[in-house]
Amino acid sequence: MTCRPSVNQISVQRHAARGYALAAKRLGAPSRQFRPTDSNAPLDGTIYAVVMATFNDDPKFSFKRPIMWDKPICFGMFDTTDVFSGDLIVTPDEGTFFITRFEMFRPIEAVLCNAVVDISGTPGSGALDDDGNAVTGSCDLGGAQYDYGSSSTGSSVLAAKWPAWIGRPGRGSGTQSGVSGSLPAASFLMRLPLIPNFMPQPYMTVATKAGLRYVISGVSASQYGYECLMNVEQI
């Protein structure tokens, strides 16, 4: 009797990864893959790998339209043999993406970035140990002024030059300044990749390369990344 080779997730994933790699070889472009090891300047570090890659908003990769700027969640086509949540992919013509979710023999889920940000707060706040547990509490209100707005006094950059997506939130709104008669600050949502040994906290400040500044009012954390509700910093 002839024995048939067993089929399991690992063997199916191996074939799926090979198939994505072959398709990306035809449709993709040489892209840089980064795997951050600390909280500073992940794209300035050593390139982890060079892969042929392309991205689309359709998991079936129909390529009928570009990724919509207000809907940054998309799907990656490249060799999935070695990929983890938090990996960064920089393509030559499609932009910078961070990986959020990977399941065997399924398309990679990613987010298209539109900003590079620095996150500042009280020194030591937001730190995580190697098991993902908080080393310190949430960011103190040491930078808050009694009149209005916030101050950078006593704060430092905790996570530098991270690619992110910033847009209008689909739900929820940020907190107000609490000053009588003040105008509500515009609210935005920021999506961030997993950052080694760091998690953003409420009241931390976010600054973009374009000079825009926000104050985080709420954070949702998961094994796929971070979602931060923010207000435009009022002066």
Tab-separated table of C-alpha atoms in Angstrom:
chain	number	residue	atom	x	y	z
A	1	MET	CA	0.000	0.000	0.000
A	2	THR	CA	1.338	3.409	-0.965
A	3	CYS	CA	1.567	5.920	1.857
A	4	ARG	CA	0.453	9.428	0.991
A	5	PRO	CA	2.406	12.305	2.479
A	6	SER	CA	0.543	14.065	5.252
A	7	VAL	CA	-0.790	17.544	4.591
A	8	ASN	CA	-0.852	20.076	7.397
A	9	GLN	CA	-0.820	23.825	7.906
A	10	ILE	CA	2.943	24.064	7.692
A	11	SER	CA	3.165	22.297	4.340
A	12	VAL	CA	0.237	24.285	2.926
A	13	GLN	CA	1.827	27.510	4.171
A	14	ARG	CA	5.100	26.579	2.484
A	15	HIS	CA	3.306	26.201	-0.861
A	16	ALA	CA	1.293	29.398	-0.316
A	17	ALA	CA	4.441	31.389	0.484
A	18	ARG	CA	6.087	30.076	-2.661
A	19	GLY	CA	3.017	31.048	-4.690
A	20	TYR	CA	2.949	34.593	-3.290
A	21	ALA	CA	6.673	34.906	-4.001
A	22	LEU	CA	6.228	33.833	-7.629
A	23	ALA	CA	3.315	36.246	-8.135
A	24	ALA	CA	5.232	39.114	-6.499
A	25	LYS	CA	8.197	38.390	-8.750
A	26	ARG	CA	5.945	39.272	-11.698
A	27	LEU	CA	3.855	42.074	-10.173
A	28	GLY	CA	5.966	43.500	-7.345
A	29	ALA	CA	9.054	45.648	-6.999
A	30	PRO	CA	12.245	45.230	-4.920
A	31	SER	CA	11.295	46.382	-1.405
A	32	ARG	CA	13.130	46.683	1.903
A	33	GLN	CA	11.914	44.726	4.922
A	34	PHE	CA	12.785	45.984	8.403
A	35	ARG	CA	12.316	44.215	11.727
A	36	PRO	CA	12.676	46.862	14.484
A	37	THR	CA	14.653	45.964	17.596
A	38	ASP	CA	14.234	49.183	19.613
A	39	SER	CA	12.049	52.281	19.781
A	40	ASN	CA	14.162	54.643	17.711
A	41	ALA	CA	14.377	55.259	13.953
A	42	PRO	CA	13.391	51.794	12.691
A	43	LEU	CA	13.915	52.710	9.031
A	44	ASP	CA	17.465	53.910	9.714
A	45	GLY	CA	18.509	50.487	10.974
A	46	THR	CA	19.842	47.457	9.180
A	47	ILE	CA	17.699	46.097	6.368
A	48	TYR	CA	16.360	42.704	7.439
A	49	ALA	CA	15.668	41.461	3.901
A	50	VAL	CA	14.958	42.588	0.351
A	51	VAL	CA	11.754	41.133	-1.059
A	52	MET	CA	9.666	41.539	-4.173
A	53	ALA	CA	6.401	43.033	-2.927
A	54	THR	CA	3.203	44.809	-3.898
A	55	PHE	CA	0.059	45.776	-1.985
A	56	ASN	CA	-3.634	46.053	-2.806
A	57	ASP	CA	-6.862	46.878	-0.980
A	58	ASP	CA	-8.412	43.612	-2.186
A	59	PRO	CA	-7.334	40.282	-0.617
A	60	LYS	CA	-7.989	38.707	-4.026
A	61	PHE	CA	-5.426	41.118	-5.534
A	62	SER	CA	-7.696	42.330	-8.327
A	63	PHE	CA	-5.677	45.593	-8.617
A	64	LYS	CA	-8.805	47.454	-9.728
A	65	ARG	CA	-7.985	50.592	-7.739
A	66	PRO	CA	-5.272	52.109	-5.550
A	67	ILE	CA	-5.373	51.901	-1.771
A	68	MET	CA	-7.738	54.625	-0.531
A	69	TRP	CA	-6.024	57.258	1.609
A	70	ASP	CA	-8.785	57.155	4.239
A	71	LYS	CA	-8.863	53.334	4.291
A	72	PRO	CA	-5.234	52.342	4.861
A	73	ILE	CA	-5.772	48.653	5.661
A	74	CYS	CA	-4.538	46.587	2.719
A	75	PHE	CA	-3.027	43.229	1.806
A	76	GLY	CA	0.526	42.356	0.830
A	77	MET	CA	1.772	40.049	-1.889
A	78	PHE	CA	5.288	38.809	-1.165
A	79	ASP	CA	7.110	35.758	0.144
A	80	THR	CA	5.532	35.085	3.554
A	81	THR	CA	8.141	32.570	4.713
A	82	ASP	CA	9.619	35.004	7.256
A	83	VAL	CA	7.234	37.757	8.352
A	84	PHE	CA	5.884	38.971	11.704
A	85	SER	CA	3.464	41.589	13.005
A	86	GLY	CA	5.375	44.846	13.309
A	87	ASP	CA	7.624	44.287	10.296
A	88	LEU	CA	7.996	47.327	8.029
A	89	ILE	CA	8.020	47.121	4.235
A	90	VAL	CA	9.287	50.084	2.195
A	91	THR	CA	8.422	49.882	-1.504
A	92	PRO	CA	9.944	52.118	-4.191
A	93	ASP	CA	6.639	53.384	-5.580
A	94	GLU	CA	3.720	52.358	-3.328
A	95	GLY	CA	4.817	53.745	0.038
A	96	THR	CA	5.716	52.420	3.475
A	97	PHE	CA	3.617	49.708	5.124
A	98	PHE	CA	3.608	48.003	8.503
A	99	ILE	CA	2.441	44.429	8.961
A	100	THR	CA	-0.468	43.974	11.363
A	101	ARG	CA	-1.605	40.383	10.971
A	102	PHE	CA	-0.342	37.181	9.439
A	103	GLU	CA	-2.216	33.900	9.321
A	104	MET	CA	-0.984	30.790	7.557
A	105	PHE	CA	-1.740	30.527	3.808
A	106	ARG	CA	-3.724	33.795	3.852
A	107	PRO	CA	-2.785	37.232	2.521
A	108	ILE	CA	-0.748	39.466	4.807
A	109	GLU	CA	-2.727	42.329	6.371
A	110	ALA	CA	-0.909	45.666	6.472
A	111	VAL	CA	-1.436	49.409	6.936
A	112	LEU	CA	-0.283	52.064	4.465
A	113	CYS	CA	1.546	54.855	6.316
A	114	ASN	CA	1.179	58.568	5.586
A	115	ALA	CA	3.313	60.118	8.344
A	116	VAL	CA	6.527	59.752	10.318
A	117	VAL	CA	6.128	60.623	13.994
A	118	ASP	CA	8.042	61.228	17.208
A	119	ILE	CA	6.278	60.352	20.475
A	120	SER	CA	7.271	62.339	23.567
A	121	GLY	CA	6.399	62.095	27.241
A	122	THR	CA	7.734	61.800	30.737
A	123	PRO	CA	11.063	59.915	30.638
A	124	GLY	CA	10.505	56.215	31.304
A	125	SER	CA	6.756	56.238	30.676
A	126	GLY	CA	5.355	53.670	28.268
A	127	ALA	CA	8.250	51.280	28.822
A	128	LEU	CA	7.557	47.547	28.528
A	129	ASP	CA	9.645	44.599	29.641
A	130	ASP	CA	10.528	41.689	27.353
A	131	ASP	CA	7.232	39.984	28.247
A	132	GLY	CA	5.176	43.029	27.264
A	133	ASN	CA	4.343	44.093	30.815
A	134	ALA	CA	4.344	47.765	31.761
A	135	VAL	CA	7.469	48.843	33.622
A	136	THR	CA	5.960	52.178	34.693
A	137	GLY	CA	2.485	53.648	34.895
A	138	SER	CA	0.816	55.828	32.313
A	139	CYS	CA	2.299	59.162	31.397
A	140	ASP	CA	1.956	61.646	34.251
A	141	LEU	CA	0.268	64.999	33.781
A	142	GLY	CA	3.526	66.733	34.608
A	143	GLY	CA	3.429	68.530	31.261
A	144	ALA	CA	-0.085	69.942	31.692
A	145	GLN	CA	-0.517	73.627	32.384
A	146	TYR	CA	-3.179	74.945	34.676
A	147	ASP	CA	-4.412	77.504	32.144
A	148	TYR	CA	-4.775	75.469	28.946
A	149	GLY	CA	-2.864	73.386	26.454
A	150	SER	CA	0.234	71.399	27.319
A	151	SER	CA	3.884	71.988	27.881
A	152	SER	CA	6.964	70.079	26.776
A	153	THR	CA	8.692	70.800	30.078
A	154	GLY	CA	10.137	67.625	31.536
A	155	SER	CA	9.352	65.526	28.457
A	156	SER	CA	11.654	63.718	26.063
A	157	VAL	CA	11.305	61.767	22.827
A	158	LEU	CA	10.456	58.182	23.746
A	159	ALA	CA	9.941	56.737	20.251
A	160	ALA	CA	11.546	58.477	17.277
A	161	LYS	CA	10.863	58.480	13.531
A	162	TRP	CA	8.119	55.844	13.405
A	163	PRO	CA	5.977	55.392	10.284
A	164	ALA	CA	2.272	55.722	11.089
A	165	TRP	CA	-1.128	56.422	9.586
A	166	ILE	CA	-3.050	59.493	10.773
A	167	GLY	CA	-6.621	60.227	9.716
A	168	ARG	CA	-10.079	61.087	10.937
A	169	PRO	CA	-11.508	58.602	13.444
A	170	GLY	CA	-14.475	56.524	12.407
A	171	ARG	CA	-15.841	56.681	15.939
A	172	GLY	CA	-15.198	58.388	19.247
A	173	SER	CA	-13.883	61.845	19.967
A	174	GLY	CA	-11.045	63.248	21.982
A	175	THR	CA	-11.274	65.003	25.318
A	176	GLN	CA	-11.695	68.762	25.508
A	177	SER	CA	-9.339	71.221	27.176
A	178	GLY	CA	-11.762	71.837	30.048
A	179	VAL	CA	-11.383	75.606	29.716
A	180	SER	CA	-14.705	77.438	29.651
A	181	GLY	CA	-15.454	78.824	26.194
A	182	SER	CA	-12.646	76.978	24.438
A	183	LEU	CA	-13.253	75.546	20.983
A	184	PRO	CA	-13.217	71.753	20.654
A	185	ALA	CA	-9.924	70.415	19.332
A	186	ALA	CA	-10.060	68.366	16.148
A	187	SER	CA	-9.766	64.614	16.788
A	188	PHE	CA	-7.661	62.200	14.763
A	189	LEU	CA	-6.864	58.506	14.823
A	190	MET	CA	-3.284	57.244	14.605
A	191	ARG	CA	-2.379	53.670	13.760
A	192	LEU	CA	1.090	52.540	14.803
A	193	PRO	CA	3.015	49.282	14.369
A	194	LEU	CA	4.201	47.317	17.361
A	195	ILE	CA	7.155	49.153	18.931
A	196	PRO	CA	9.735	47.034	20.813
A	197	ASN	CA	9.565	47.548	24.596
A	198	PHE	CA	7.266	50.573	24.287
A	199	MET	CA	3.548	51.385	24.245
A	200	PRO	CA	2.084	54.868	23.739
A	201	GLN	CA	0.099	56.283	26.651
A	202	PRO	CA	-2.548	58.987	27.126
A	203	TYR	CA	-1.184	62.555	27.397
A	204	MET	CA	1.914	61.761	25.371
A	205	THR	CA	2.641	64.179	22.526
A	206	VAL	CA	2.915	63.155	18.875
A	207	ALA	CA	4.841	65.328	16.402
A	208	THR	CA	5.052	64.724	12.650
A	209	LYS	CA	7.843	65.648	10.251
A	210	ALA	CA	5.435	68.241	8.820
A	211	GLY	CA	5.399	70.051	12.171
A	212	LEU	CA	1.885	69.025	13.259
A	213	ARG	CA	1.439	68.188	16.943
A	214	TYR	CA	-1.189	66.099	18.713
A	215	VAL	CA	-1.933	64.944	22.260
A	216	ILE	CA	-2.973	61.315	22.773
A	217	SER	CA	-6.262	60.961	24.657
A	218	GLY	CA	-6.773	57.197	24.424
A	219	VAL	CA	-4.896	54.070	23.337
A	220	SER	CA	-6.066	50.668	22.133
A	221	ALA	CA	-3.322	48.021	22.154
A	222	SER	CA	-3.236	44.531	20.652
A	223	GLN	CA	-0.783	42.020	19.242
A	224	TYR	CA	-1.280	43.699	15.856
A	225	GLY	CA	-0.328	47.273	16.768
A	226	TYR	CA	-1.719	50.403	18.413
A	227	GLU	CA	-4.647	52.714	17.737
A	228	CYS	CA	-4.371	56.138	19.369
A	229	LEU	CA	-7.168	58.696	19.562
A	230	MET	CA	-5.606	62.161	19.492
A	231	ASN	CA	-6.461	65.861	19.656
A	232	VAL	CA	-4.665	68.615	17.810
A	233	GLU	CA	-2.458	70.313	20.381
A	234	GLN	CA	-3.979	73.658	21.359
A	235	ILE	CA	-1.678	76.552	22.211
